Tab-separated table of C-alpha atoms in Angstrom:
chain	number	residue	atom	x	y	z
A	244	MET	CA	-62.196	367.710	226.706
A	245	ARG	CA	-58.848	367.705	224.890
A	246	VAL	CA	-55.682	365.841	225.905
A	247	ILE	CA	-52.160	365.811	224.508
A	248	GLY	CA	-50.465	362.398	224.673
A	249	ILE	CA	-46.705	361.788	224.899
A	250	GLU	CA	-45.187	358.341	224.202
A	251	THR	CA	-41.482	357.682	224.873
A	252	SER	CA	-41.352	354.157	226.317
A	253	CYS	CA	-38.764	352.759	223.895
A	254	ASP	CA	-37.514	353.886	220.476
A	255	GLU	CA	-40.389	355.938	219.069
A	256	THR	CA	-41.361	359.472	220.035
A	257	GLY	CA	-45.109	359.841	219.618
A	258	ILE	CA	-47.179	362.982	220.223
A	259	ALA	CA	-50.924	363.272	219.606
A	260	ILE	CA	-53.899	365.403	220.542
A	261	TYR	CA	-57.276	363.754	221.121
A	262	ASP	CA	-60.623	365.483	221.636
A	263	ASP	CA	-63.542	363.577	223.154
A	264	LYS	CA	-65.970	365.122	220.654
A	265	LEU	CA	-63.842	365.649	217.536
A	266	GLY	CA	-61.617	362.587	217.853
A	267	LEU	CA	-57.948	362.518	216.887
A	268	LEU	CA	-56.809	366.025	215.876
A	269	SER	CA	-53.111	365.358	215.269
A	270	HIS	CA	-50.658	362.506	215.405
A	271	MET	CA	-46.892	362.927	215.098
A	272	LEU	CA	-44.419	360.057	215.219
A	273	TYR	CA	-40.650	359.865	214.970
A	274	SER	CA	-39.047	356.420	214.745
A	275	GLN	CA	-35.463	355.741	215.797
A	276	VAL	CA	-35.127	352.617	213.632
A	277	LYS	CA	-32.244	354.022	211.575
A	278	LEU	CA	-30.425	355.144	214.723
A	279	HIS	CA	-30.416	351.654	216.243
A	280	ALA	CA	-30.076	349.614	213.028
A	281	ASP	CA	-26.252	349.537	213.196
A	282	TYR	CA	-26.447	347.940	216.648
A	283	GLY	CA	-29.044	345.289	215.787
A	284	GLY	CA	-31.386	346.457	218.546
A	285	VAL	CA	-32.355	349.360	220.768
A	286	VAL	CA	-29.539	351.039	222.717
A	287	PRO	CA	-31.309	352.585	225.759
A	288	GLU	CA	-28.955	355.551	226.235
A	289	LEU	CA	-29.143	356.535	222.558
A	290	ALA	CA	-32.928	356.189	222.659
A	291	SER	CA	-33.183	358.548	225.628
A	292	ARG	CA	-30.970	361.163	224.005
A	293	ASP	CA	-32.941	361.070	220.780
A	294	HIS	CA	-36.219	361.523	222.657
A	295	VAL	CA	-34.720	364.652	224.234
A	296	ARG	CA	-33.889	366.032	220.785
A	297	LYS	CA	-37.232	365.265	219.141
A	298	ILE	CA	-39.919	365.613	221.790
A	299	VAL	CA	-40.358	369.414	221.982
A	300	PRO	CA	-40.380	370.009	218.186
A	301	LEU	CA	-42.968	367.233	217.803
A	302	ILE	CA	-45.142	368.764	220.528
A	303	LYS	CA	-45.074	372.099	218.701
A	304	GLN	CA	-45.966	370.387	215.416
A	305	ALA	CA	-48.833	368.469	217.010
A	306	LEU	CA	-50.303	371.619	218.530
A	307	ALA	CA	-50.022	373.489	215.219
A	308	LYS	CA	-51.614	370.659	213.232
A	309	ALA	CA	-54.487	370.451	215.728
A	310	ASP	CA	-54.862	374.244	215.588
A	311	SER	CA	-54.601	374.228	219.372
A	312	THR	CA	-52.919	376.348	222.010
A	313	LEU	CA	-52.257	375.553	225.645
A	314	ASP	CA	-55.647	377.146	226.478
A	315	ASP	CA	-57.355	374.383	224.464
A	316	ILE	CA	-55.579	371.558	226.312
A	317	ASP	CA	-57.317	370.082	229.360
A	318	GLY	CA	-54.662	367.566	230.354
A	319	VAL	CA	-51.184	366.248	229.562
A	320	ALA	CA	-50.881	362.457	229.357
A	321	TYR	CA	-47.535	360.689	229.155
A	322	THR	CA	-46.361	357.095	229.258
A	323	LYS	CA	-45.373	356.388	232.858
A	324	GLY	CA	-44.443	352.734	232.248
A	325	PRO	CA	-43.590	350.021	231.559
A	326	GLY	CA	-40.574	350.590	229.321
A	327	LEU	CA	-36.948	351.712	229.322
A	328	ILE	CA	-36.492	353.867	232.416
A	329	GLY	CA	-34.366	356.527	230.698
A	330	ALA	CA	-36.790	356.884	227.814
A	331	LEU	CA	-39.760	356.951	230.193
A	332	LEU	CA	-38.193	359.722	232.268
A	333	VAL	CA	-37.778	361.936	229.208
A	334	GLY	CA	-41.501	361.821	228.503
A	335	ALA	CA	-42.411	362.033	232.186
A	336	CYS	CA	-40.187	365.077	232.804
A	337	VAL	CA	-41.448	366.927	229.755
A	338	GLY	CA	-45.075	365.928	230.282
A	339	ARG	CA	-45.118	366.775	233.984
A	340	SER	CA	-43.281	370.074	233.377
A	341	LEU	CA	-45.706	371.098	230.620
A	342	ALA	CA	-48.672	370.292	232.831
A	343	TYR	CA	-47.219	372.343	235.699
A	344	SER	CA	-46.309	375.332	233.552
A	345	TRP	CA	-49.666	375.283	231.753
A	346	GLY	CA	-51.633	374.803	234.967
A	347	LYS	CA	-53.138	371.552	233.663
A	348	PRO	CA	-53.490	368.104	235.257
A	349	ALA	CA	-50.907	365.445	234.375
A	350	ILE	CA	-51.885	361.833	233.715
A	351	GLY	CA	-49.390	358.968	233.867
A	352	VAL	CA	-50.550	356.289	231.431
A	353	HIS	CA	-49.796	352.565	231.426
A	354	HIS	CA	-48.211	351.741	228.071
A	355	MET	CA	-50.034	348.414	227.676
A	356	GLU	CA	-53.380	349.977	228.570
A	357	GLY	CA	-52.693	352.368	225.719
A	358	HIS	CA	-52.242	349.428	223.341
A	359	LEU	CA	-55.298	347.666	224.761
A	360	LEU	CA	-57.475	350.728	224.108
A	361	ALA	CA	-55.965	351.575	220.694
A	362	PRO	CA	-58.865	349.886	218.799
A	363	MET	CA	-61.141	352.488	220.424
A	364	LEU	CA	-59.598	355.020	218.024
A	365	GLU	CA	-61.368	353.280	215.129
A	366	ASP	CA	-64.935	353.837	213.926
A	367	ASP	CA	-65.750	350.172	214.545
A	368	ALA	CA	-64.678	350.109	218.186
A	369	PRO	CA	-65.333	347.079	220.410
A	370	GLU	CA	-67.776	347.157	223.286
A	371	PHE	CA	-66.933	345.752	226.709
A	372	PRO	CA	-66.385	343.005	227.736
A	373	PHE	CA	-63.765	341.376	225.513
A	374	ILE	CA	-60.591	339.309	225.513
A	375	ALA	CA	-57.468	341.248	224.572
A	376	LEU	CA	-54.356	339.673	223.074
A	377	LEU	CA	-51.490	342.106	223.603
A	378	VAL	CA	-48.488	341.127	221.497
A	379	SER	CA	-45.400	343.301	221.201
A	380	GLY	CA	-41.628	343.174	221.461
A	381	GLY	CA	-41.770	343.198	225.250
A	382	HIS	CA	-45.107	341.631	226.121
A	383	THR	CA	-47.406	338.781	225.192
A	384	MET	CA	-50.499	338.491	227.350
A	385	LEU	CA	-54.162	337.551	227.309
A	386	VAL	CA	-56.377	339.883	229.318
A	387	GLN	CA	-60.007	339.602	230.328
A	388	VAL	CA	-61.376	343.133	229.964
A	389	GLU	CA	-64.673	344.095	231.583
A	390	GLY	CA	-64.114	347.838	231.395
A	391	ILE	CA	-61.348	350.432	231.554
A	392	GLY	CA	-59.135	349.441	234.448
A	393	GLN	CA	-61.050	346.208	234.992
A	394	TYR	CA	-58.374	343.817	233.806
A	395	GLN	CA	-57.569	340.241	234.706
A	396	VAL	CA	-54.407	338.815	233.169
A	397	LEU	CA	-55.287	335.262	232.119
A	398	GLY	CA	-51.885	334.342	230.708
A	399	GLU	CA	-48.584	335.885	229.711
A	400	SER	CA	-45.140	335.030	228.375
A	401	VAL	CA	-42.848	333.248	230.813
A	402	ASP	CA	-39.747	334.077	228.754
A	403	ASP	CA	-39.460	335.710	225.316
A	404	ALA	CA	-42.434	337.715	224.111
A	405	ALA	CA	-43.731	336.966	220.609
A	406	GLY	CA	-42.250	340.127	219.102
A	407	GLU	CA	-38.931	339.489	220.828
A	408	ALA	CA	-38.871	335.954	219.413
A	409	PHE	CA	-39.568	337.344	215.928
A	410	ASP	CA	-36.696	339.825	216.203
A	411	LYS	CA	-34.206	337.331	217.663
A	412	THR	CA	-35.065	334.697	215.072
A	413	ALA	CA	-34.701	337.263	212.291
A	414	LYS	CA	-31.255	338.122	213.629
A	415	LEU	CA	-30.327	334.424	213.548
A	416	MET	CA	-31.299	334.452	209.869
A	417	GLY	CA	-29.119	337.470	209.160
A	418	LEU	CA	-32.015	339.888	208.636
A	419	ASP	CA	-31.544	343.571	209.429
A	420	TYR	CA	-33.137	345.340	212.396
A	421	PRO	CA	-36.068	345.584	212.980
A	422	GLY	CA	-36.214	341.903	212.125
A	423	GLY	CA	-39.817	340.973	212.880
A	424	PRO	CA	-41.445	342.636	209.856
A	425	ARG	CA	-38.589	341.443	207.613
A	426	LEU	CA	-39.037	337.858	208.774
A	427	ALA	CA	-42.777	338.083	208.055
A	428	LYS	CA	-41.980	339.413	204.587
A	429	LEU	CA	-39.566	336.541	203.957
A	430	ALA	CA	-42.178	334.048	205.180
A	431	GLU	CA	-44.482	335.141	202.343
A	432	GLN	CA	-42.082	333.337	199.968
A	433	GLY	CA	-42.041	330.175	202.086
A	434	GLU	CA	-43.907	326.943	201.388
A	435	SER	CA	-46.510	325.987	203.971
A	436	GLY	CA	-45.720	322.597	205.495
A	437	ALA	CA	-42.131	322.412	204.284
A	438	TYR	CA	-41.155	322.326	207.974
A	439	ARG	CA	-43.267	321.665	211.050
A	440	PHE	CA	-42.179	323.542	214.165
A	441	PRO	CA	-43.574	322.957	217.694
A	442	ARG	CA	-46.481	324.983	219.077
A	443	PRO	CA	-45.073	325.664	222.562
A	444	MET	CA	-47.227	325.072	225.658
A	445	THR	CA	-50.315	324.143	223.639
A	446	ASP	CA	-50.146	320.504	224.766
A	447	ARG	CA	-50.947	321.412	228.369
A	448	PRO	CA	-53.706	323.393	230.134
A	449	GLY	CA	-53.327	327.083	230.756
A	450	LEU	CA	-52.939	330.347	228.886
A	451	ASP	CA	-49.282	331.226	229.426
A	452	PHE	CA	-46.850	331.561	226.523
A	453	SER	CA	-43.235	330.536	225.939
A	454	PHE	CA	-41.356	331.284	222.721
A	455	SER	CA	-37.735	330.820	223.820
A	456	GLY	CA	-37.748	327.107	222.971
A	457	LEU	CA	-39.266	327.785	219.556
A	458	LYS	CA	-36.480	330.250	218.868
A	459	THR	CA	-33.893	327.588	219.797
A	460	PHE	CA	-35.637	324.977	217.628
A	461	THR	CA	-35.514	327.424	214.716
A	462	ALA	CA	-31.817	328.125	215.332
A	463	ASN	CA	-31.043	324.402	215.253
A	464	THR	CA	-32.990	324.024	212.005
A	465	ILE	CA	-31.122	326.936	210.422
A	466	ASN	CA	-27.781	325.348	211.339
A	467	ALA	CA	-28.795	321.905	210.056
A	468	GLU	CA	-30.341	322.874	206.707
A	469	PRO	CA	-28.852	324.222	203.439
A	470	ASP	CA	-28.291	327.977	203.352
A	471	ASP	CA	-30.251	328.890	200.237
A	472	ALA	CA	-33.014	331.444	199.657
A	473	GLN	CA	-35.944	329.021	199.479
A	474	THR	CA	-34.875	327.082	202.565
A	475	ARG	CA	-34.568	330.321	204.529
A	476	ALA	CA	-38.043	331.364	203.382
A	477	ASN	CA	-39.464	327.963	204.332
A	478	ILE	CA	-37.938	328.201	207.801
A	479	ALA	CA	-39.316	331.722	208.229
A	480	ARG	CA	-42.768	330.466	207.209
A	481	ALA	CA	-42.600	327.527	209.630
A	482	PHE	CA	-41.585	329.852	212.474
A	483	GLU	CA	-44.341	332.350	211.725
A	484	ASP	CA	-46.949	329.585	211.396
A	485	ALA	CA	-45.906	328.189	214.780
A	486	VAL	CA	-46.250	331.582	216.498
A	487	VAL	CA	-49.579	332.355	214.821
A	488	ASP	CA	-51.037	328.923	215.612
A	489	THR	CA	-49.899	329.168	219.231
A	490	LEU	CA	-51.462	332.588	219.702
A	491	SER	CA	-54.679	331.449	218.000
A	492	ILE	CA	-54.974	328.312	220.134
A	493	LYS	CA	-54.543	330.291	223.352
A	494	CYS	CA	-57.031	332.954	222.227
A	495	LYS	CA	-59.615	330.264	221.516
A	496	ARG	CA	-59.075	328.807	224.980
A	497	ALA	CA	-59.518	332.203	226.614
A	498	LEU	CA	-62.729	332.870	224.694
A	499	LYS	CA	-64.181	329.481	225.640
A	500	GLN	CA	-63.105	329.961	229.264
A	501	THR	CA	-64.890	333.309	229.551
A	502	GLY	CA	-67.719	332.838	227.049
A	503	TYR	CA	-66.851	336.176	225.412
A	504	GLN	CA	-67.568	336.785	221.728
A	505	ARG	CA	-65.230	339.733	221.124
A	506	LEU	CA	-61.460	339.560	220.688
A	507	VAL	CA	-59.093	342.543	220.534
A	508	ILE	CA	-55.517	342.215	219.279
A	509	ALA	CA	-53.084	345.076	219.770
A	510	GLY	CA	-49.361	345.791	219.969
A	511	GLY	CA	-46.688	345.710	217.279
A	512	VAL	CA	-47.165	342.041	216.342
A	513	SER	CA	-50.904	342.630	215.813
A	514	ALA	CA	-49.939	344.178	212.462
A	515	ASN	CA	-48.844	340.734	211.241
A	516	ALA	CA	-51.117	339.853	208.313
A	517	ARG	CA	-51.081	336.091	208.897
A	518	LEU	CA	-52.023	336.537	212.561
A	519	ARG	CA	-54.906	338.841	211.676
A	520	SER	CA	-56.175	336.429	209.046
A	521	SER	CA	-55.951	333.438	211.386
A	522	LEU	CA	-57.806	335.161	214.204
A	523	ALA	CA	-60.457	336.564	211.846
A	524	ASP	CA	-61.158	333.076	210.473
A	525	MET	CA	-61.288	331.652	213.979
A	526	MET	CA	-63.754	334.284	215.194
A	527	ILE	CA	-66.047	333.693	212.210
A	528	LYS	CA	-66.171	330.000	213.110
A	529	LEU	CA	-66.871	330.871	216.749
A	530	GLY	CA	-69.601	333.335	215.793
A	531	GLY	CA	-67.680	336.282	217.223
A	532	LYS	CA	-65.650	339.216	215.969
A	533	VAL	CA	-62.054	340.396	216.125
A	534	TYR	CA	-61.011	344.042	216.485
A	535	TYR	CA	-57.628	345.671	215.961
A	536	PRO	CA	-56.198	349.161	215.379
A	537	ARG	CA	-54.985	350.348	211.988
A	538	GLY	CA	-51.318	349.667	211.256
A	539	GLU	CA	-49.966	353.032	212.434
A	540	PHE	CA	-51.562	352.504	215.854
A	541	CYS	CA	-50.249	348.954	216.329
A	542	THR	CA	-46.745	350.162	217.139
A	543	ASP	CA	-46.002	352.683	219.898
A	544	ASN	CA	-47.764	356.004	219.320
A	545	GLY	CA	-49.042	359.086	221.083
A	546	ALA	CA	-52.672	358.660	219.978
A	547	MET	CA	-53.282	355.655	222.206
A	548	ILE	CA	-51.680	357.499	225.148
A	549	ALA	CA	-53.844	360.565	224.591
A	550	TYR	CA	-57.000	358.420	224.414
A	551	ALA	CA	-56.130	356.384	227.508
A	552	GLY	CA	-55.115	359.553	229.336
A	553	LEU	CA	-58.454	361.194	228.557
A	554	GLN	CA	-60.307	358.252	230.128
A	555	ARG	CA	-58.212	358.534	233.281
A	556	LEU	CA	-58.621	362.315	233.390
A	557	ARG	CA	-62.392	361.925	233.291
A	558	ALA	CA	-62.098	359.823	236.449
A	559	ASN	CA	-59.773	362.449	238.010
A	560	GLN	CA	-56.949	359.921	238.226
A	561	ILE	CA	-54.083	362.376	237.916
A	562	GLU	CA	-50.443	362.604	239.019
A	563	ASP	CA	-48.976	364.604	241.873
A	564	LEU	CA	-45.962	366.866	241.344
A	565	ALA	CA	-43.400	364.072	241.507
A	566	VAL	CA	-41.886	362.887	238.222
A	567	LYS	CA	-42.196	359.107	238.107
A	568	GLY	CA	-41.373	356.334	235.685
A	569	GLN	CA	-42.264	352.689	236.269
A	570	PRO	CA	-40.226	350.318	234.091
A	571	ARG	CA	-42.220	347.423	235.605
A	572	TRP	CA	-45.927	347.968	236.222
A	573	PRO	CA	-48.499	345.128	236.342
A	574	LEU	CA	-51.465	345.882	234.113
A	575	ASP	CA	-53.965	344.371	236.536
A	576	SER	CA	-52.855	346.763	239.305
A	577	LEU	CA	-54.585	349.725	237.614
A	578	PRO	CA	-57.684	351.205	239.241
A	579	ALA	CA	-61.039	350.954	237.501
A	580	VAL	CA	-62.591	353.959	235.799
């Protein structure tokens, strides 16, 4: 069974073809970072227009690289939500139209399920059940995963997501867009312990997250301290340490609460080296193991959509003829496979 995956939830156009026997056959990705850099963040209308320009050429390239024709494709998967509604509708319109014209089933995929299943693209894939930490620019959540579609959200962000806090804090420090990776790079030059920032919501029970206050605390520190290179690096390090410690503490709670020994981290922030190191050390101490996708599959991509779509296609969970986008879509509302 072979599925083409289309990802257009935000500012990256991703197309991939996945085969259940041969694995990933092609993976094309176009990033709009340069387009949005002048604005300091994603402009939804510009993102939608750029998806329109890039999506069909990337589909043709993906098919050629996979040495596939429409006769080889068994289903067309596209990101149905959550995300920017205009960007979602580009992928949904193209994906649903291709499926109709090719006489193939269409599969609307949940973007966060795609991230959650991205580690399955690796040779060392996790077995069910596990705890998943999904950390991106729009989401931070802990999910108890018993199988595909068997999700229980244990905790999530009540305000800014971790990736959003990274980007906003980077902007406060005058770093260019996208700020998160640049802040992490700056933090490498910082001295551990030079500043001690709060670990939000770790002093109370529960698994929810809140990073808005940490962002404000960082802003106040920036305004109160000297504006020199080392101070900026120290502040970046203190911010990153606070986020990493908070995520690690909540992951440990979730693992103890469920008794699980496997932890998956996915989403754009899962590429953060300090976070990966912290969680790996924690899992060794707990006698468990952490799993994550390679760097290119941490951010939005078509491979994770193709893989997730194939699982849904196997269960015959396909779309009708209507073109739909769901900018808000609870992960735990998905049916089991």
